[in-house]
Amino acid sequence: MSLLELREVTRTVIPQDQPALTILNGIDLTIEPGDHVSIVGRSGSGKSTLLNMLGLLDLPTSGEITFDDRPVRSYSSAARDRLRGAGIGFVFQQFNLLPGRTALENVTMPLLYSSGRTFWRRKKIAAEMLELVGLEHRLSSLPDRLSGGEQQRVAIARSLVRGPRLILADEPTGALDLDTGQSVMELIDEVATRTGAAQVIITHDPTIARRARRHFRLDRGVLTAVDDPSLEPLTRRDRREMAPADDDPAVLAALGFGADPTDDAALERGDA
Ligand SMILES: Nc1ncnc2c1ncn2[C@@H]1O[C@H](COP(=O)(O)OP(=O)(O)OP(=O)(O)O)[C@@H](O)[C@H]1O
C-alpha cells in the first residue's frame, strides 16, 4: 500500500489576459511509508506548486492523487485539512514561528487540534519533542532569543509533534550555514527513522538531496527520476539562482555569482 501517489498529475493556471500555463505536466510519483525522496529543481520549475499538491493544499487540474490509496478528491475540504494536520508535517526555509510565543507554546500549538489524552497531555508531549531536538533548556525562550539553527529545531519539533507519516521539507536548510544545515538534516532523518515517517525534500542543494534514497529532478513541470543528484552538474545559472534574492549586480558580483548580464548565453551553456 502506498502512502501518497500522484498519477498523471497536471496543474494548469490561466493568468488574466494570458494563455493557459501548464505548471506541472503529467507527474507520476509514488511515496511509500518510510520512503526518502529528494526533488531538485531550478527556480520557476514548479517546486512550490508540486509541494502544494503533495501537501494536499491544492488539487490537480487533471490526474489523481491518493493518500492511503484513497483519492484525495473524495475528501471534503475540512476532511482534507484534518488529514493534512494529522498526517503531514511541513518544514520550510522560513521557520514561521509565532514571534510572541515561547518555544514550548509554538510546539504545543498543533496539539490544540488533537483530542482526548493527547490534548490534555499536550504540554508534556511538546516538551518531550523539544528535548528530542536538543532544546530542553529553551522551553520558555521567545524565537528572537534563539539562533537560526535553534529556531529551525523548534520549527521541526512543531512540524513533527503530531507524529506525521509524511514530512515535506521545502529548502529546509536555505537559511542556515552549512554545518547547522547538516545537523538539522540529521535531526529530521533521526526523527523520521524513529517514527517511520516518509520524507520528501525539495531543494536546490545537491548535498542535501544526496541524503535521500531516491532522487528526482523537476524541469519545467516535468518530473524525472535520476540516479544521483550529485552527478547533475550545477551550471552557473543554477548557482546564480541559489544566490540571495538580490537583483543588485554589484552585490551578486561581490558574492562571486557573476554580474555581466551579457554573459547569459555562456551561463546557459554552464561554462561562463
Ligand atoms: N497562479 C499562478 N499564475 C500564474 N503563474 C503562476 C502561478 N503559480 C505559479 N506560476 C508560475 O509557474 C511557474 C512555477 O512556479 P513555482 O512557484 O511552482 O516555482 P518554484 O520552482 O517553486 O520556484 P522558486 O524556486 O523560485 O520558488 C513560475 O514560472 C510561476 O511564475
PDB file of C-alpha atoms and ligand atoms in Angstrom:
ATOM      1  CA  MET A   1       0.000   0.000   0.000  1.00  0.00           C
ATOM      2  CA  SER A   2       1.405   3.400  -0.948  1.00  0.00           C
ATOM      3  CA  LEU A   3       1.249   6.379   1.361  1.00  0.00           C
ATOM      4  CA  LEU A   4       0.882   9.036  -1.314  1.00  0.00           C
ATOM      5  CA  GLU A   5       0.555   8.569  -5.030  1.00  0.00           C
ATOM      6  CA  LEU A   6       0.374  11.081  -7.876  1.00  0.00           C
ATOM      7  CA  ARG A   7      -0.808   9.730 -11.214  1.00  0.00           C
ATOM      8  CA  GLU A   8      -0.602  11.842 -14.383  1.00  0.00           C
ATOM      9  CA  VAL A   9      -0.943  14.989 -12.283  1.00  0.00           C
ATOM     10  CA  THR A  10      -1.216  18.205 -14.236  1.00  0.00           C
ATOM     11  CA  ARG A  11      -1.719  21.707 -12.912  1.00  0.00           C
ATOM     12  CA  THR A  12      -2.721  24.469 -15.287  1.00  0.00           C
ATOM     13  CA  VAL A  13      -3.463  28.094 -14.444  1.00  0.00           C
ATOM     14  CA  ILE A  14      -4.997  30.748 -16.639  1.00  0.00           C
ATOM     15  CA  PRO A  15      -3.429  34.091 -15.734  1.00  0.00           C
ATOM     16  CA  GLN A  16      -5.554  37.155 -16.513  1.00  0.00           C
ATOM     17  CA  ASP A  17      -5.488  38.120 -20.235  1.00  0.00           C
ATOM     18  CA  GLN A  18      -2.887  35.451 -20.950  1.00  0.00           C
ATOM     19  CA  PRO A  19      -2.917  31.947 -22.405  1.00  0.00           C
ATOM     20  CA  ALA A  20      -3.180  28.924 -20.096  1.00  0.00           C
ATOM     21  CA  LEU A  21       0.076  27.978 -18.402  1.00  0.00           C
ATOM     22  CA  THR A  22       0.847  24.331 -17.558  1.00  0.00           C
ATOM     23  CA  ILE A  23       2.966  24.389 -14.414  1.00  0.00           C
ATOM     24  CA  LEU A  24       3.000  20.626 -13.703  1.00  0.00           C
ATOM     25  CA  ASN A  25       2.887  18.225 -16.602  1.00  0.00           C
ATOM     26  CA  GLY A  26       1.966  14.528 -16.186  1.00  0.00           C
ATOM     27  CA  ILE A  27       3.638  13.933 -12.804  1.00  0.00           C
ATOM     28  CA  ASP A  28       3.820  10.293 -11.652  1.00  0.00           C
ATOM     29  CA  LEU A  29       5.221   9.755  -8.175  1.00  0.00           C
ATOM     30  CA  THR A  30       4.648   7.096  -5.518  1.00  0.00           C
ATOM     31  CA  ILE A  31       5.759   7.655  -1.934  1.00  0.00           C
ATOM     32  CA  GLU A  32       5.911   4.531   0.217  1.00  0.00           C
ATOM     33  CA  PRO A  33       5.774   4.527   4.040  1.00  0.00           C
ATOM     34  CA  GLY A  34       9.282   5.350   5.354  1.00  0.00           C
ATOM     35  CA  ASP A  35      10.450   6.490   1.884  1.00  0.00           C
ATOM     36  CA  HIS A  36      13.144   9.174   1.487  1.00  0.00           C
ATOM     37  CA  VAL A  37      12.860  11.161  -1.710  1.00  0.00           C
ATOM     38  CA  SER A  38      14.586  14.302  -2.981  1.00  0.00           C
ATOM     39  CA  ILE A  39      13.280  16.641  -5.676  1.00  0.00           C
ATOM     40  CA  VAL A  40      15.724  19.114  -7.174  1.00  0.00           C
ATOM     41  CA  GLY A  41      14.609  21.880  -9.489  1.00  0.00           C
ATOM     42  CA  ARG A  42      15.553  25.326 -10.660  1.00  0.00           C
ATOM     43  CA  SER A  43      13.689  28.413  -9.633  1.00  0.00           C
ATOM     44  CA  GLY A  44      10.365  28.507 -11.508  1.00  0.00           C
ATOM     45  CA  SER A  45      10.405  24.757 -12.344  1.00  0.00           C
ATOM     46  CA  GLY A  46       7.183  24.187 -10.368  1.00  0.00           C
ATOM     47  CA  LYS A  47       8.553  23.046  -6.969  1.00  0.00           C
ATOM     48  CA  SER A  48       6.149  25.074  -4.816  1.00  0.00           C
ATOM     49  CA  THR A  49       3.215  24.043  -6.978  1.00  0.00           C
ATOM     50  CA  LEU A  50       4.228  20.386  -6.600  1.00  0.00           C
ATOM     51  CA  LEU A  51       4.698  20.803  -2.854  1.00  0.00           C
ATOM     52  CA  ASN A  52       1.154  22.156  -2.611  1.00  0.00           C
ATOM     53  CA  MET A  53      -0.091  19.003  -4.358  1.00  0.00           C
ATOM     54  CA  LEU A  54       1.963  16.668  -2.141  1.00  0.00           C
ATOM     55  CA  GLY A  55       0.772  18.549   0.936  1.00  0.00           C
ATOM     56  CA  LEU A  56      -2.889  18.267  -0.134  1.00  0.00           C
ATOM     57  CA  LEU A  57      -3.146  22.059  -0.180  1.00  0.00           C
ATOM     58  CA  ASP A  58      -4.260  22.169  -3.836  1.00  0.00           C
ATOM     59  CA  LEU A  59      -5.946  19.687  -6.138  1.00  0.00           C
ATOM     60  CA  PRO A  60      -4.627  18.892  -9.617  1.00  0.00           C
ATOM     61  CA  THR A  61      -6.289  20.216 -12.758  1.00  0.00           C
ATOM     62  CA  SER A  62      -6.223  16.658 -14.086  1.00  0.00           C
ATOM     63  CA  GLY A  63      -4.844  13.349 -12.862  1.00  0.00           C
ATOM     64  CA  GLU A  64      -5.264  11.794  -9.444  1.00  0.00           C
ATOM     65  CA  ILE A  65      -3.703  11.980  -6.005  1.00  0.00           C
ATOM     66  CA  THR A  66      -4.332   9.233  -3.447  1.00  0.00           C
ATOM     67  CA  PHE A  67      -3.418   9.184   0.245  1.00  0.00           C
ATOM     68  CA  ASP A  68      -3.531   5.684   1.797  1.00  0.00           C
ATOM     69  CA  ASP A  69      -4.900   4.552  -1.567  1.00  0.00           C
ATOM     70  CA  ARG A  70      -7.954   6.772  -1.218  1.00  0.00           C
ATOM     71  CA  PRO A  71      -8.480   9.535  -3.818  1.00  0.00           C
ATOM     72  CA  VAL A  72      -7.874  12.899  -2.174  1.00  0.00           C
ATOM     73  CA  ARG A  73     -10.631  14.388  -4.320  1.00  0.00           C
ATOM     74  CA  SER A  74     -13.169  12.254  -2.439  1.00  0.00           C
ATOM     75  CA  TYR A  75     -12.427  14.062   0.856  1.00  0.00           C
ATOM     76  CA  SER A  76     -14.300  17.227   1.789  1.00  0.00           C
ATOM     77  CA  SER A  77     -12.100  20.259   2.198  1.00  0.00           C
ATOM     78  CA  ALA A  78     -12.452  20.014   6.019  1.00  0.00           C
ATOM     79  CA  ALA A  79     -11.550  16.302   5.946  1.00  0.00           C
ATOM     80  CA  ARG A  80      -8.506  17.127   3.810  1.00  0.00           C
ATOM     81  CA  ASP A  81      -7.455  19.751   6.369  1.00  0.00           C
ATOM     82  CA  ARG A  82      -7.723  17.156   9.146  1.00  0.00           C
ATOM     83  CA  LEU A  83      -5.786  14.597   7.120  1.00  0.00           C
ATOM     84  CA  ARG A  84      -3.047  17.157   6.478  1.00  0.00           C
ATOM     85  CA  GLY A  85      -2.937  18.315  10.109  1.00  0.00           C
ATOM     86  CA  ALA A  86      -2.561  14.809  11.484  1.00  0.00           C
ATOM     87  CA  GLY A  87      -0.645  13.127   8.672  1.00  0.00           C
ATOM     88  CA  ILE A  88       1.741  15.672   7.145  1.00  0.00           C
ATOM     89  CA  GLY A  89       4.474  17.782   8.751  1.00  0.00           C
ATOM     90  CA  PHE A  90       5.851  20.758   6.796  1.00  0.00           C
ATOM     91  CA  VAL A  91       9.365  22.144   7.268  1.00  0.00           C
ATOM     92  CA  PHE A  92      10.012  25.428   5.459  1.00  0.00           C
ATOM     93  CA  GLN A  93      13.048  27.578   4.816  1.00  0.00           C
ATOM     94  CA  GLN A  94      11.400  30.400   6.770  1.00  0.00           C
ATOM     95  CA  PHE A  95      10.825  28.975  10.208  1.00  0.00           C
ATOM     96  CA  ASN A  96       7.391  30.653  10.508  1.00  0.00           C
ATOM     97  CA  LEU A  97       7.440  30.602  14.303  1.00  0.00           C
ATOM     98  CA  LEU A  98       4.864  32.731  16.101  1.00  0.00           C
ATOM     99  CA  PRO A  99       7.053  35.575  17.392  1.00  0.00           C
ATOM    100  CA  GLY A 100       5.183  36.372  20.613  1.00  0.00           C
ATOM    101  CA  ARG A 101       5.067  32.732  21.767  1.00  0.00           C
ATOM    102  CA  THR A 102       7.710  30.727  23.574  1.00  0.00           C
ATOM    103  CA  ALA A 103       9.341  27.663  22.029  1.00  0.00           C
ATOM    104  CA  LEU A 104       7.069  25.457  24.160  1.00  0.00           C
ATOM    105  CA  GLU A 105       3.929  27.372  23.132  1.00  0.00           C
ATOM    106  CA  ASN A 106       4.914  27.162  19.452  1.00  0.00           C
ATOM    107  CA  VAL A 107       5.357  23.396  19.640  1.00  0.00           C
ATOM    108  CA  THR A 108       2.166  22.934  21.687  1.00  0.00           C
ATOM    109  CA  MET A 109       0.097  24.775  19.059  1.00  0.00           C
ATOM    110  CA  PRO A 110      -0.616  21.838  16.658  1.00  0.00           C
ATOM    111  CA  LEU A 111      -1.738  19.680  19.602  1.00  0.00           C
ATOM    112  CA  LEU A 112      -4.637  22.064  20.261  1.00  0.00           C
ATOM    113  CA  TYR A 113      -6.286  20.252  17.326  1.00  0.00           C
ATOM    114  CA  SER A 114      -5.848  16.828  18.898  1.00  0.00           C
ATOM    115  CA  SER A 115      -8.359  15.123  21.141  1.00  0.00           C
ATOM    116  CA  GLY A 116      -8.549  13.124  24.385  1.00  0.00           C
ATOM    117  CA  ARG A 117      -5.379  12.203  26.208  1.00  0.00           C
ATOM    118  CA  THR A 118      -3.091  13.857  23.666  1.00  0.00           C
ATOM    119  CA  PHE A 119      -4.923  17.173  24.109  1.00  0.00           C
ATOM    120  CA  TRP A 120      -4.657  17.081  27.895  1.00  0.00           C
ATOM    121  CA  ARG A 121      -1.007  15.971  27.828  1.00  0.00           C
ATOM    122  CA  ARG A 122      -0.075  18.475  25.094  1.00  0.00           C
ATOM    123  CA  LYS A 123       2.488  20.477  27.106  1.00  0.00           C
ATOM    124  CA  LYS A 124       4.305  17.349  28.218  1.00  0.00           C
ATOM    125  CA  ILE A 125       4.352  15.957  24.668  1.00  0.00           C
ATOM    126  CA  ALA A 126       5.637  19.289  23.286  1.00  0.00           C
ATOM    127  CA  ALA A 127       8.338  19.468  25.975  1.00  0.00           C
ATOM    128  CA  GLU A 128       9.461  15.911  25.119  1.00  0.00           C
ATOM    129  CA  MET A 129       9.640  16.864  21.440  1.00  0.00           C
ATOM    130  CA  LEU A 130      11.795  19.894  22.271  1.00  0.00           C
ATOM    131  CA  GLU A 131      14.014  17.623  24.337  1.00  0.00           C
ATOM    132  CA  LEU A 132      14.361  15.309  21.333  1.00  0.00           C
ATOM    133  CA  VAL A 133      15.644  18.214  19.212  1.00  0.00           C
ATOM    134  CA  GLY A 134      18.072  19.186  21.978  1.00  0.00           C
ATOM    135  CA  LEU A 135      16.266  22.280  23.226  1.00  0.00           C
ATOM    136  CA  GLU A 136      15.052  21.190  26.663  1.00  0.00           C
ATOM    137  CA  HIS A 137      16.841  24.226  28.140  1.00  0.00           C
ATOM    138  CA  ARG A 138      14.997  26.645  25.802  1.00  0.00           C
ATOM    139  CA  LEU A 139      11.348  25.866  26.552  1.00  0.00           C
ATOM    140  CA  SER A 140      10.456  29.394  27.640  1.00  0.00           C
ATOM    141  CA  SER A 141      12.612  31.289  25.112  1.00  0.00           C
ATOM    142  CA  LEU A 142      10.946  33.557  22.571  1.00  0.00           C
ATOM    143  CA  PRO A 143      12.022  32.965  18.928  1.00  0.00           C
ATOM    144  CA  ASP A 144      14.044  36.187  18.685  1.00  0.00           C
ATOM    145  CA  ARG A 145      16.225  34.938  21.542  1.00  0.00           C
ATOM    146  CA  LEU A 146      17.147  31.797  19.597  1.00  0.00           C
ATOM    147  CA  SER A 147      19.788  31.313  16.883  1.00  0.00           C
ATOM    148  CA  GLY A 148      18.706  30.419  13.326  1.00  0.00           C
ATOM    149  CA  GLY A 149      19.565  26.744  13.893  1.00  0.00           C
ATOM    150  CA  GLU A 150      17.654  26.688  17.187  1.00  0.00           C
ATOM    151  CA  GLN A 151      14.633  28.331  15.541  1.00  0.00           C
ATOM    152  CA  GLN A 152      14.668  25.683  12.812  1.00  0.00           C
ATOM    153  CA  ARG A 153      14.826  22.986  15.524  1.00  0.00           C
ATOM    154  CA  VAL A 154      11.745  24.484  17.190  1.00  0.00           C
ATOM    155  CA  ALA A 155      10.020  24.592  13.783  1.00  0.00           C
ATOM    156  CA  ILE A 156      10.932  20.929  13.204  1.00  0.00           C
ATOM    157  CA  ALA A 157       9.659  19.964  16.665  1.00  0.00           C
ATOM    158  CA  ARG A 158       6.406  21.775  15.861  1.00  0.00           C
ATOM    159  CA  SER A 159       6.095  20.033  12.462  1.00  0.00           C
ATOM    160  CA  LEU A 160       6.704  16.602  13.914  1.00  0.00           C
ATOM    161  CA  VAL A 161       4.921  16.798  17.271  1.00  0.00           C
ATOM    162  CA  ARG A 162       1.768  15.102  15.941  1.00  0.00           C
ATOM    163  CA  GLY A 163       3.802  12.213  14.536  1.00  0.00           C
ATOM    164  CA  PRO A 164       3.147  12.822  10.822  1.00  0.00           C
ATOM    165  CA  ARG A 165       3.541   9.914   8.415  1.00  0.00           C
ATOM    166  CA  LEU A 166       4.896  12.228   5.730  1.00  0.00           C
ATOM    167  CA  ILE A 167       7.455  15.017   6.222  1.00  0.00           C
ATOM    168  CA  LEU A 168       7.558  17.616   3.436  1.00  0.00           C
ATOM    169  CA  ALA A 169      10.611  19.844   3.611  1.00  0.00           C
ATOM    170  CA  ASP A 170      10.969  22.822   1.284  1.00  0.00           C
ATOM    171  CA  GLU A 171      14.551  24.191   1.262  1.00  0.00           C
ATOM    172  CA  PRO A 172      14.814  23.292   4.978  1.00  0.00           C
ATOM    173  CA  THR A 173      18.411  24.485   5.301  1.00  0.00           C
ATOM    174  CA  GLY A 174      18.172  27.500   2.988  1.00  0.00           C
ATOM    175  CA  ALA A 175      18.509  29.999   5.821  1.00  0.00           C
ATOM    176  CA  LEU A 176      21.236  28.145   7.724  1.00  0.00           C
ATOM    177  CA  ASP A 177      25.006  27.865   7.452  1.00  0.00           C
ATOM    178  CA  LEU A 178      26.465  24.609   6.126  1.00  0.00           C
ATOM    179  CA  ASP A 179      27.190  22.879   9.458  1.00  0.00           C
ATOM    180  CA  THR A 180      23.903  23.906  11.082  1.00  0.00           C
ATOM    181  CA  GLY A 181      22.103  22.796   7.913  1.00  0.00           C
ATOM    182  CA  GLN A 182      23.739  19.359   8.070  1.00  0.00           C
ATOM    183  CA  SER A 183      22.827  18.874  11.719  1.00  0.00           C
ATOM    184  CA  VAL A 184      19.219  19.947  11.033  1.00  0.00           C
ATOM    185  CA  MET A 185      19.006  17.364   8.224  1.00  0.00           C
ATOM    186  CA  GLU A 186      20.452  14.695  10.543  1.00  0.00           C
ATOM    187  CA  LEU A 187      17.782  15.610  13.062  1.00  0.00           C
ATOM    188  CA  ILE A 188      14.966  15.227  10.517  1.00  0.00           C
ATOM    189  CA  ASP A 189      16.426  11.841   9.454  1.00  0.00           C
ATOM    190  CA  GLU A 190      16.650  10.716  13.073  1.00  0.00           C
ATOM    191  CA  VAL A 191      13.042  11.627  13.847  1.00  0.00           C
ATOM    192  CA  ALA A 192      11.803  10.112  10.571  1.00  0.00           C
ATOM    193  CA  THR A 193      13.690   6.863  11.259  1.00  0.00           C
ATOM    194  CA  ARG A 194      12.347   6.713  14.797  1.00  0.00           C
ATOM    195  CA  THR A 195       8.729   7.278  13.731  1.00  0.00           C
ATOM    196  CA  GLY A 196       8.831   5.535  10.335  1.00  0.00           C
ATOM    197  CA  ALA A 197       7.746   8.726   8.555  1.00  0.00           C
ATOM    198  CA  ALA A 198       8.391   9.191   4.836  1.00  0.00           C
ATOM    199  CA  GLN A 199      10.394  12.260   3.799  1.00  0.00           C
ATOM    200  CA  VAL A 200      10.185  14.358   0.652  1.00  0.00           C
ATOM    201  CA  ILE A 201      12.892  17.029   0.490  1.00  0.00           C
ATOM    202  CA  ILE A 202      12.595  19.773  -2.112  1.00  0.00           C
ATOM    203  CA  THR A 203      15.853  21.616  -2.555  1.00  0.00           C
ATOM    204  CA  HIS A 204      18.271  23.451  -4.815  1.00  0.00           C
ATOM    205  CA  ASP A 205      21.161  21.872  -2.965  1.00  0.00           C
ATOM    206  CA  PRO A 206      22.593  18.544  -4.276  1.00  0.00           C
ATOM    207  CA  THR A 207      24.400  17.918  -0.964  1.00  0.00           C
ATOM    208  CA  ILE A 208      21.070  17.884   0.859  1.00  0.00           C
ATOM    209  CA  ALA A 209      19.382  15.934  -1.964  1.00  0.00           C
ATOM    210  CA  ARG A 210      22.065  13.226  -1.868  1.00  0.00           C
ATOM    211  CA  ARG A 211      20.947  12.196   1.622  1.00  0.00           C
ATOM    212  CA  ALA A 212      17.731  10.753   0.153  1.00  0.00           C
ATOM    213  CA  ARG A 213      17.349   7.190  -1.156  1.00  0.00           C
ATOM    214  CA  ARG A 214      15.529   8.141  -4.378  1.00  0.00           C
ATOM    215  CA  HIS A 215      16.142  11.249  -6.431  1.00  0.00           C
ATOM    216  CA  PHE A 216      14.048  13.245  -8.873  1.00  0.00           C
ATOM    217  CA  ARG A 217      14.613  16.338 -10.944  1.00  0.00           C
ATOM    218  CA  LEU A 218      11.821  18.767 -11.780  1.00  0.00           C
ATOM    219  CA  ASP A 219      12.331  20.663 -15.001  1.00  0.00           C
ATOM    220  CA  ARG A 220       9.607  22.944 -16.400  1.00  0.00           C
ATOM    221  CA  GLY A 221       6.910  20.937 -14.667  1.00  0.00           C
ATOM    222  CA  VAL A 222       8.201  17.523 -15.748  1.00  0.00           C
ATOM    223  CA  LEU A 223       9.454  15.135 -13.041  1.00  0.00           C
ATOM    224  CA  THR A 224      12.218  12.674 -13.944  1.00  0.00           C
ATOM    225  CA  ALA A 225      13.948  10.060 -11.785  1.00  0.00           C
ATOM    226  CA  VAL A 226      17.751  10.494 -11.640  1.00  0.00           C
ATOM    227  CA  ASP A 227      20.353   8.147 -10.176  1.00  0.00           C
ATOM    228  CA  ASP A 228      22.241  10.672  -8.145  1.00  0.00           C
ATOM    229  CA  PRO A 229      21.656  14.429  -7.944  1.00  0.00           C
ATOM    230  CA  SER A 230      25.394  14.971  -7.391  1.00  0.00           C
ATOM    231  CA  LEU A 231      26.014  13.709 -10.918  1.00  0.00           C
ATOM    232  CA  GLU A 232      23.929  16.548 -12.305  1.00  0.00           C
ATOM    233  CA  PRO A 233      26.490  19.337 -12.752  1.00  0.00           C
ATOM    234  CA  LEU A 234      25.423  22.670 -11.369  1.00  0.00           C
ATOM    235  CA  THR A 235      25.516  25.358 -14.033  1.00  0.00           C
ATOM    236  CA  ARG A 236      26.471  28.932 -13.311  1.00  0.00           C
ATOM    237  CA  ARG A 237      22.812  29.764 -13.836  1.00  0.00           C
ATOM    238  CA  ASP A 238      21.818  27.236 -11.090  1.00  0.00           C
ATOM    239  CA  ARG A 239      24.352  28.823  -8.795  1.00  0.00           C
ATOM    240  CA  ARG A 240      23.092  32.295  -9.551  1.00  0.00           C
ATOM    241  CA  GLU A 241      19.533  31.147  -8.761  1.00  0.00           C
ATOM    242  CA  MET A 242      20.768  29.802  -5.439  1.00  0.00           C
ATOM    243  CA  ALA A 243      22.162  33.250  -4.657  1.00  0.00           C
ATOM    244  CA  PRO A 244      20.350  35.558  -2.266  1.00  0.00           C
ATOM    245  CA  ALA A 245      17.316  37.166  -3.883  1.00  0.00           C
ATOM    246  CA  ASP A 246      19.019  40.446  -4.603  1.00  0.00           C
ATOM    247  CA  ASP A 247      18.937  41.978  -8.038  1.00  0.00           C
ATOM    248  CA  ASP A 248      21.860  44.281  -7.483  1.00  0.00           C
ATOM    249  CA  PRO A 249      24.566  43.014  -9.915  1.00  0.00           C
ATOM    250  CA  ALA A 250      27.284  44.559  -7.781  1.00  0.00           C
ATOM    251  CA  VAL A 251      26.146  42.556  -4.758  1.00  0.00           C
ATOM    252  CA  LEU A 252      25.929  39.356  -6.810  1.00  0.00           C
ATOM    253  CA  ALA A 253      29.370  40.026  -8.278  1.00  0.00           C
ATOM    254  CA  ALA A 254      30.800  40.605  -4.805  1.00  0.00           C
ATOM    255  CA  LEU A 255      29.364  37.221  -3.816  1.00  0.00           C
ATOM    256  CA  GLY A 256      31.014  35.605  -6.833  1.00  0.00           C
ATOM    257  CA  PHE A 257      27.856  34.896  -8.842  1.00  0.00           C
ATOM    258  CA  GLY A 258      28.908  36.856 -11.932  1.00  0.00           C
ATOM    259  CA  ALA A 259      27.482  40.245 -12.764  1.00  0.00           C
ATOM    260  CA  ASP A 260      27.623  40.602 -16.501  1.00  0.00           C
ATOM    261  CA  PRO A 261      24.088  40.220 -17.944  1.00  0.00           C
ATOM    262  CA  THR A 262      25.553  39.908 -21.463  1.00  0.00           C
ATOM    263  CA  ASP A 263      27.011  36.632 -20.311  1.00  0.00           C
ATOM    264  CA  ASP A 264      23.658  34.828 -20.405  1.00  0.00           C
ATOM    265  CA  ALA A 265      24.456  32.585 -23.385  1.00  0.00           C
ATOM    266  CA  ALA A 266      27.547  31.328 -21.598  1.00  0.00           C
ATOM    267  CA  LEU A 267      25.516  30.942 -18.416  1.00  0.00           C
ATOM    268  CA  GLU A 268      23.068  28.696 -20.314  1.00  0.00           C
ATOM    269  CA  ARG A 269      25.986  26.547 -21.528  1.00  0.00           C
ATOM    270  CA  GLY A 270      27.247  26.389 -17.970  1.00  0.00           C
ATOM    271  CA  ASP A 271      30.759  27.395 -18.924  1.00  0.00           C
ATOM    272  CA  ALA A 272      30.768  31.092 -18.055  1.00  0.00           C
TER     273      ALA A 272
HETATM  274  N1  LIG B   1      -1.211  31.257 -10.027  1.00  0.00           N
HETATM  275  C1  LIG B   1      -0.275  31.440 -10.953  1.00  0.00           C
HETATM  276  N2  LIG B   1      -0.489  32.222 -12.022  1.00  0.00           N
HETATM  277  C2  LIG B   1       0.459  32.398 -12.985  1.00  0.00           C
HETATM  278  N3  LIG B   1       1.670  31.816 -12.958  1.00  0.00           N
HETATM  279  C3  LIG B   1       1.956  31.029 -11.912  1.00  0.00           C
HETATM  280  C4  LIG B   1       1.007  30.794 -10.860  1.00  0.00           C
HETATM  281  N4  LIG B   1       1.586  29.960  -9.954  1.00  0.00           N
HETATM  282  C5  LIG B   1       2.829  29.699 -10.421  1.00  0.00           C
HETATM  283  N5  LIG B   1       3.051  30.326 -11.584  1.00  0.00           N
HETATM  284  C6  LIG B   1       4.276  30.240 -12.423  1.00  0.00           C
HETATM  285  O1  LIG B   1       4.586  28.860 -12.585  1.00  0.00           O
HETATM  286  C7  LIG B   1       5.984  28.633 -12.504  1.00  0.00           C
HETATM  287  C8  LIG B   1       6.302  27.657 -11.387  1.00  0.00           C
HETATM  288  O2  LIG B   1       6.008  28.285 -10.141  1.00  0.00           O
HETATM  289  P1  LIG B   1       6.503  27.684  -8.734  1.00  0.00           P
HETATM  290  O3  LIG B   1       6.245  28.730  -7.684  1.00  0.00           O
HETATM  291  O4  LIG B   1       5.873  26.357  -8.516  1.00  0.00           O
HETATM  292  O5  LIG B   1       8.076  27.524  -8.999  1.00  0.00           O
HETATM  293  P2  LIG B   1       9.282  27.135  -7.988  1.00  0.00           P
HETATM  294  O6  LIG B   1      10.052  26.051  -8.658  1.00  0.00           O
HETATM  295  O7  LIG B   1       8.743  26.860  -6.632  1.00  0.00           O
HETATM  296  O8  LIG B   1      10.139  28.467  -7.975  1.00  0.00           O
HETATM  297  P3  LIG B   1      11.085  29.077  -6.777  1.00  0.00           P
HETATM  298  O9  LIG B   1      12.159  28.054  -6.519  1.00  0.00           O
HETATM  299  O10 LIG B   1      11.620  30.321  -7.411  1.00  0.00           O
HETATM  300  O11 LIG B   1      10.182  29.340  -5.616  1.00  0.00           O
HETATM  301  C9  LIG B   1       6.609  30.007 -12.317  1.00  0.00           C
HETATM  302  O12 LIG B   1       7.030  30.477 -13.575  1.00  0.00           O
HETATM  303  C10 LIG B   1       5.488  30.847 -11.749  1.00  0.00           C
HETATM  304  O13 LIG B   1       5.634  32.197 -12.120  1.00  0.00           O
END
